[in-house]
XYZ file of C-alpha atoms in Angstrom:
369
model
C -0.154 -0.144 0.146
C 1.303 3.422 -0.972
C 1.316 5.756 2.069
C -0.564 8.829 2.339
C -0.524 11.830 -0.047
C 1.495 14.826 0.894
C -0.967 17.847 1.345
C -1.016 19.752 -1.774
C 0.717 23.422 -0.843
C -1.405 25.978 -0.117
C -1.878 28.679 -2.568
C -0.430 32.055 -2.606
C -2.893 34.869 -1.059
C -3.891 37.495 -3.443
C -1.202 39.989 -1.990
C 1.566 37.565 -2.554
C 0.355 36.584 -6.042
C -0.030 40.093 -7.229
C 4.170 40.582 -5.847
C 5.091 37.262 -8.307
C 3.591 38.716 -11.162
C 4.953 42.037 -10.402
C 8.667 40.682 -9.514
C 8.163 38.708 -13.216
C 7.331 42.110 -15.205
C 10.693 44.140 -12.903
C 13.162 41.022 -14.156
C 11.466 40.639 -17.291
C 12.548 44.260 -18.171
C 15.609 44.491 -16.269
C 16.957 41.370 -18.580
C 15.856 43.283 -21.543
C 19.243 44.929 -23.293
C 17.102 47.471 -25.284
C 15.149 49.055 -21.786
C 18.541 48.805 -19.967
C 20.227 50.946 -23.009
C 17.011 53.675 -23.145
C 17.330 53.940 -19.576
C 20.858 54.608 -19.886
C 20.424 57.175 -22.870
C 17.170 58.621 -20.671
C 20.004 59.239 -17.578
C 22.729 60.697 -20.083
C 20.703 63.079 -22.023
C 18.881 64.705 -18.743
C 22.329 64.959 -17.187
C 23.711 66.162 -20.386
C 20.673 68.835 -21.063
C 21.351 70.329 -17.349
C 25.265 70.625 -18.028
C 24.836 71.954 -21.211
C 22.241 74.453 -20.537
C 24.443 75.750 -17.862
C 27.798 75.982 -20.220
C 25.493 77.343 -23.056
C 24.153 80.146 -20.436
C 27.966 80.814 -19.206
C 29.162 81.203 -22.776
C 26.325 83.416 -24.044
C 27.959 86.450 -25.589
C 26.862 90.006 -26.148
C 25.306 90.721 -23.145
C 25.290 94.545 -22.467
C 25.995 95.399 -18.775
C 26.386 98.862 -16.672
C 29.351 98.936 -14.352
C 29.890 101.481 -11.714
C 32.993 102.793 -11.334
C 33.232 101.621 -7.298
C 32.224 98.050 -8.774
C 34.644 97.755 -11.903
C 36.963 96.008 -10.310
C 35.138 92.996 -8.908
C 33.501 92.075 -12.089
C 35.270 89.162 -13.456
C 37.045 89.402 -16.934
C 34.502 87.559 -19.399
C 34.462 88.139 -23.207
C 30.705 87.792 -23.147
C 29.743 90.736 -21.633
C 29.700 94.317 -23.210
C 30.964 96.730 -20.090
C 29.675 100.248 -20.094
C 31.042 102.336 -17.000
C 29.038 104.455 -15.607
C 29.485 107.205 -12.859
C 27.405 106.036 -10.369
C 24.342 103.985 -9.270
C 21.516 106.292 -10.892
C 23.123 106.378 -14.073
C 23.450 102.546 -13.957
C 19.469 102.358 -13.430
C 18.737 104.581 -16.209
C 20.427 102.544 -18.950
C 18.797 99.307 -17.293
C 15.249 101.505 -17.737
C 15.817 102.663 -21.207
C 16.856 99.193 -22.575
C 20.495 99.969 -23.435
C 21.877 97.722 -21.005
C 20.432 94.301 -19.611
C 21.358 94.640 -16.781
C 23.990 96.987 -14.207
C 26.422 95.996 -11.585
C 26.445 98.697 -8.898
C 28.842 98.437 -5.776
C 27.260 97.892 -2.595
C 29.501 97.199 0.364
C 26.542 95.398 2.489
C 26.172 92.883 -0.286
C 28.738 90.294 1.140
C 30.975 88.578 -0.023
C 30.266 90.057 -3.220
C 30.440 93.719 -2.430
C 28.189 94.690 -4.912
C 24.536 93.851 -6.719
C 23.138 93.474 -9.851
C 20.501 95.427 -10.958
C 17.779 94.429 -13.448
C 14.346 95.734 -15.448
C 11.937 92.319 -14.961
C 14.699 89.628 -14.730
C 18.618 89.232 -14.794
C 20.459 87.641 -17.560
C 20.857 84.124 -16.831
C 24.068 84.191 -18.423
C 25.246 87.009 -16.338
C 24.358 84.991 -13.104
C 26.039 81.767 -13.833
C 29.299 84.142 -14.112
C 29.765 83.994 -10.511
C 30.415 80.739 -8.192
C 27.422 81.764 -6.056
C 24.206 83.671 -7.548
C 24.690 87.338 -6.337
C 22.185 89.680 -4.652
C 19.890 91.049 -7.508
C 17.346 93.823 -7.673
C 14.869 94.260 -10.171
C 13.112 97.177 -10.886
C 9.864 95.843 -12.598
C 10.094 92.342 -11.455
C 8.633 89.480 -13.247
C 7.408 86.183 -10.921
C 9.610 84.543 -12.747
C 12.461 84.594 -15.915
C 10.816 83.879 -19.137
C 13.524 81.210 -20.596
C 13.861 79.384 -17.021
C 10.009 78.889 -16.770
C 9.456 77.367 -20.840
C 12.978 74.599 -19.552
C 11.122 73.705 -16.195
C 7.390 73.145 -18.520
C 9.471 71.240 -20.613
C 11.228 69.508 -18.428
C 8.150 68.125 -16.015
C 6.035 67.766 -19.748
C 8.983 65.180 -21.336
C 9.660 63.149 -18.121
C 5.793 62.724 -18.028
C 5.395 61.873 -21.567
C 8.597 59.746 -21.623
C 7.828 57.331 -18.506
C 4.263 57.220 -18.938
C 4.773 55.976 -22.985
C 7.362 53.719 -22.641
C 5.791 51.687 -19.534
C 2.010 52.213 -20.716
C 3.163 50.660 -23.657
C 4.806 47.927 -22.047
C 2.110 47.086 -20.300
C -0.085 46.905 -23.255
C 2.416 44.836 -25.366
C 2.833 42.144 -22.396
C -0.820 41.777 -22.045
C -1.168 40.758 -25.850
C 1.651 38.801 -25.964
C 0.220 36.860 -23.171
C -2.883 36.110 -24.970
C -1.276 35.587 -28.542
C 1.044 32.567 -26.843
C -2.414 31.759 -24.467
C 0.326 32.040 -21.595
C -2.478 34.069 -19.957
C -4.931 30.513 -19.631
C -2.372 28.931 -17.393
C -1.564 32.037 -15.428
C -5.986 32.659 -14.829
C -6.068 29.136 -13.895
C -3.971 29.499 -10.743
C -4.607 33.195 -9.721
C -7.483 35.937 -10.824
C -7.587 37.885 -13.543
C -7.482 41.250 -11.134
C -4.496 40.091 -9.244
C -2.836 39.595 -12.506
C -3.471 43.156 -13.364
C -2.690 44.246 -10.058
C 0.965 42.754 -10.604
C 1.302 44.103 -14.220
C 0.404 47.696 -12.703
C 2.737 47.021 -9.687
C 5.490 45.920 -11.274
C 5.664 48.578 -14.254
C 4.642 51.361 -11.422
C 8.179 50.496 -9.434
C 9.934 50.505 -12.611
C 8.831 54.009 -13.502
C 9.158 55.739 -10.166
C 12.344 54.596 -9.966
C 13.310 56.130 -13.634
C 11.631 59.464 -11.704
C 13.621 59.146 -8.725
C 17.045 58.789 -10.306
C 16.354 61.501 -13.366
C 15.453 63.929 -9.771
C 18.541 62.565 -8.000
C 20.318 63.812 -11.291
C 18.838 66.865 -11.266
C 19.921 67.496 -7.788
C 23.188 66.682 -8.415
C 23.988 68.349 -11.595
C 22.361 71.912 -10.379
C 24.359 71.450 -7.454
C 27.761 70.538 -9.083
C 27.458 73.405 -11.710
C 26.331 75.362 -8.024
C 22.975 76.319 -9.123
C 21.947 76.114 -5.381
C 19.448 79.057 -5.679
C 17.392 77.360 -8.698
C 17.653 73.874 -6.681
C 16.055 75.520 -3.767
C 12.945 76.593 -6.051
C 12.772 73.108 -7.804
C 13.019 71.311 -4.675
C 9.564 71.204 -3.619
C 7.987 71.211 -7.156
C 9.913 68.228 -8.222
C 8.573 66.315 -4.866
C 5.292 66.837 -5.702
C 5.926 65.727 -9.485
C 6.834 62.497 -8.088
C 3.939 62.048 -5.857
C 1.384 62.866 -8.657
C 3.136 60.793 -11.486
C 2.500 57.960 -8.936
C -0.978 58.079 -8.897
C -1.046 59.703 -12.666
C 0.869 56.578 -13.499
C -1.299 53.985 -11.776
C -4.129 55.397 -13.701
C -2.741 55.099 -17.061
C -1.458 51.968 -16.528
C -4.572 50.356 -15.455
C -5.959 51.655 -18.309
C -3.502 50.801 -21.019
C -3.927 47.019 -19.395
C -7.585 47.206 -19.932
C -7.428 48.722 -23.065
C -4.658 46.200 -24.578
C -7.152 43.451 -23.380
C -9.407 43.839 -25.589
C -7.559 42.914 -28.555
C -5.506 39.708 -29.538
C -2.867 40.750 -31.855
C 0.204 43.181 -31.606
C -1.086 45.190 -34.631
C -3.891 46.260 -33.131
C -2.610 47.551 -29.651
C -2.127 51.128 -31.066
C -6.109 51.463 -32.155
C -7.257 50.493 -28.673
C -4.721 52.444 -26.873
C -4.841 55.545 -29.190
C -7.277 57.692 -26.838
C -4.777 56.706 -23.823
C -1.603 58.091 -25.941
C -3.328 61.485 -26.739
C -4.314 62.231 -23.181
C -0.743 61.715 -22.316
C 0.652 63.826 -24.982
C -1.949 66.396 -24.123
C -0.383 67.725 -20.816
C 3.256 68.241 -22.691
C 1.788 70.395 -25.426
C -0.409 72.956 -23.391
C 2.126 72.984 -20.740
C 4.763 74.123 -23.573
C 2.748 76.377 -25.374
C 0.758 78.112 -22.130
C 3.412 77.840 -19.602
C 2.839 81.531 -18.949
C -0.983 81.403 -18.600
C -2.457 80.768 -15.153
C -5.911 79.951 -16.387
C -4.789 76.764 -18.531
C -2.155 76.125 -15.801
C -4.643 76.113 -13.405
C -7.591 73.758 -15.225
C -4.381 71.314 -16.298
C -3.814 71.421 -12.176
C -6.549 69.917 -11.598
C -7.404 67.813 -14.232
C -6.569 64.473 -13.173
C -4.430 63.321 -16.223
C -2.727 66.690 -16.737
C -2.150 67.153 -12.525
C 1.262 65.170 -12.361
C 2.525 68.383 -14.761
C 0.086 71.373 -14.299
C 0.449 71.253 -10.593
C 4.003 70.943 -10.103
C 4.402 73.904 -12.341
C 2.275 76.064 -10.604
C 3.796 75.568 -7.434
C 7.308 76.494 -9.245
C 5.916 79.468 -10.311
C 4.421 80.590 -7.301
C 0.919 80.608 -7.968
C -0.607 77.964 -6.194
C -2.333 78.183 -2.385
C -0.828 75.407 0.014
C -4.264 73.683 0.067
C -4.241 73.814 -3.725
C -1.727 70.501 -4.256
C -3.371 68.446 -1.331
C -6.942 69.187 -3.376
C -5.411 67.978 -6.458
C -3.557 64.853 -5.673
C -7.379 63.945 -3.997
C -9.160 64.095 -7.119
C -6.646 62.615 -8.833
C -6.750 59.547 -6.209
C -10.345 59.076 -6.591
C -10.373 59.545 -10.264
C -7.037 56.635 -9.836
C -9.453 54.277 -7.663
C -12.576 54.657 -10.246
C -9.993 53.696 -13.261
C -8.558 51.153 -11.630
C -12.372 49.078 -10.827
C -13.307 49.845 -14.815
C -10.040 49.153 -16.021
C -10.223 45.527 -13.667
C -13.527 45.212 -15.399
C -12.790 45.619 -19.043
C -9.661 43.241 -18.356
C -11.443 40.773 -16.655
C -14.124 40.273 -18.715
C -11.790 40.635 -22.320
C -8.890 38.934 -21.437
C -9.906 35.265 -22.465
C -11.435 36.497 -25.548
C -9.539 35.775 -28.982
C -10.619 36.963 -32.156
C -11.933 39.716 -33.109
C -11.584 43.295 -31.300
C -13.901 43.127 -28.171
C -16.058 46.132 -28.028
C -15.900 48.420 -25.126
C -19.522 47.847 -24.216
C -19.277 44.492 -24.495
C -16.331 44.540 -22.098
C -17.940 46.728 -19.872
C -21.071 44.942 -19.665
C -19.270 41.076 -19.338
């Protein structure tokens, strides 16, 4: 007689199963040479952009400045400055107001450790400020909230990072879902775990990778700005970068659930684009809006409360100083509520479409089941 059979191992809990799927997703991406190379290129471009931008600003030629006699010996020698010497501060301010020079360097014994102050009209030339190891004291006669070029660069930075990360990992999730349907692997997976658990694992795994990229990019920005001596800019960008990471986390979870759900509605890689196209537009819209309307407070305010654009709009408003302290909290609450709704809807579509092969599943059918 044979002895009693060994008891079957207990099935993993849903949380454990989801983390197993997430680990599989992460390991699969980390083994992909294409992913590793593209990530390394992205990091290199980010660092190069910071360094080149700084060097370009430092090497700007033709910056017209007025210098008072008591500050002439304190101005660093640089071929990119067109210096006009004036007798006193009043004469320097007159040239600045008339537009004859972009800024003036005037003697100021109280402005330690420099001994001078830079006077400008609405914004000080970035190239002039970068000539100094530390940013000297600046006085603006007609101050704007932020430098126009700097505002544009920060807007483009937030927009490109969101667009790149969301597009890359969103398409990765979609391709993974369809590949598992084509190879029938999904039928084996569903026999062991629930469809919603499989969806959760995919979302968690790709969210971990996406957030890792965002955090590394943030670290590169912090280190790069520190190395080139842009501590003042770093202090201005610190809080918006942190909020960008928080908003991106929930915004990406929202998009990831929808990418997986829409991909489950098709059975061929060639059909992915037709179902995920609306999501692609939602990802691209914040980039173009913030690029073209970064100086429009109405557009930025609207973006900061729309869930799909809040990860770009709200950090941008925080950088510009246009958002009240409570606005990021309200916007984040709206984003989280929308994220929960998207997960519930996405899980229903995913579960009702995952095992259907052949023709594309219509949205109404996927929702009804």
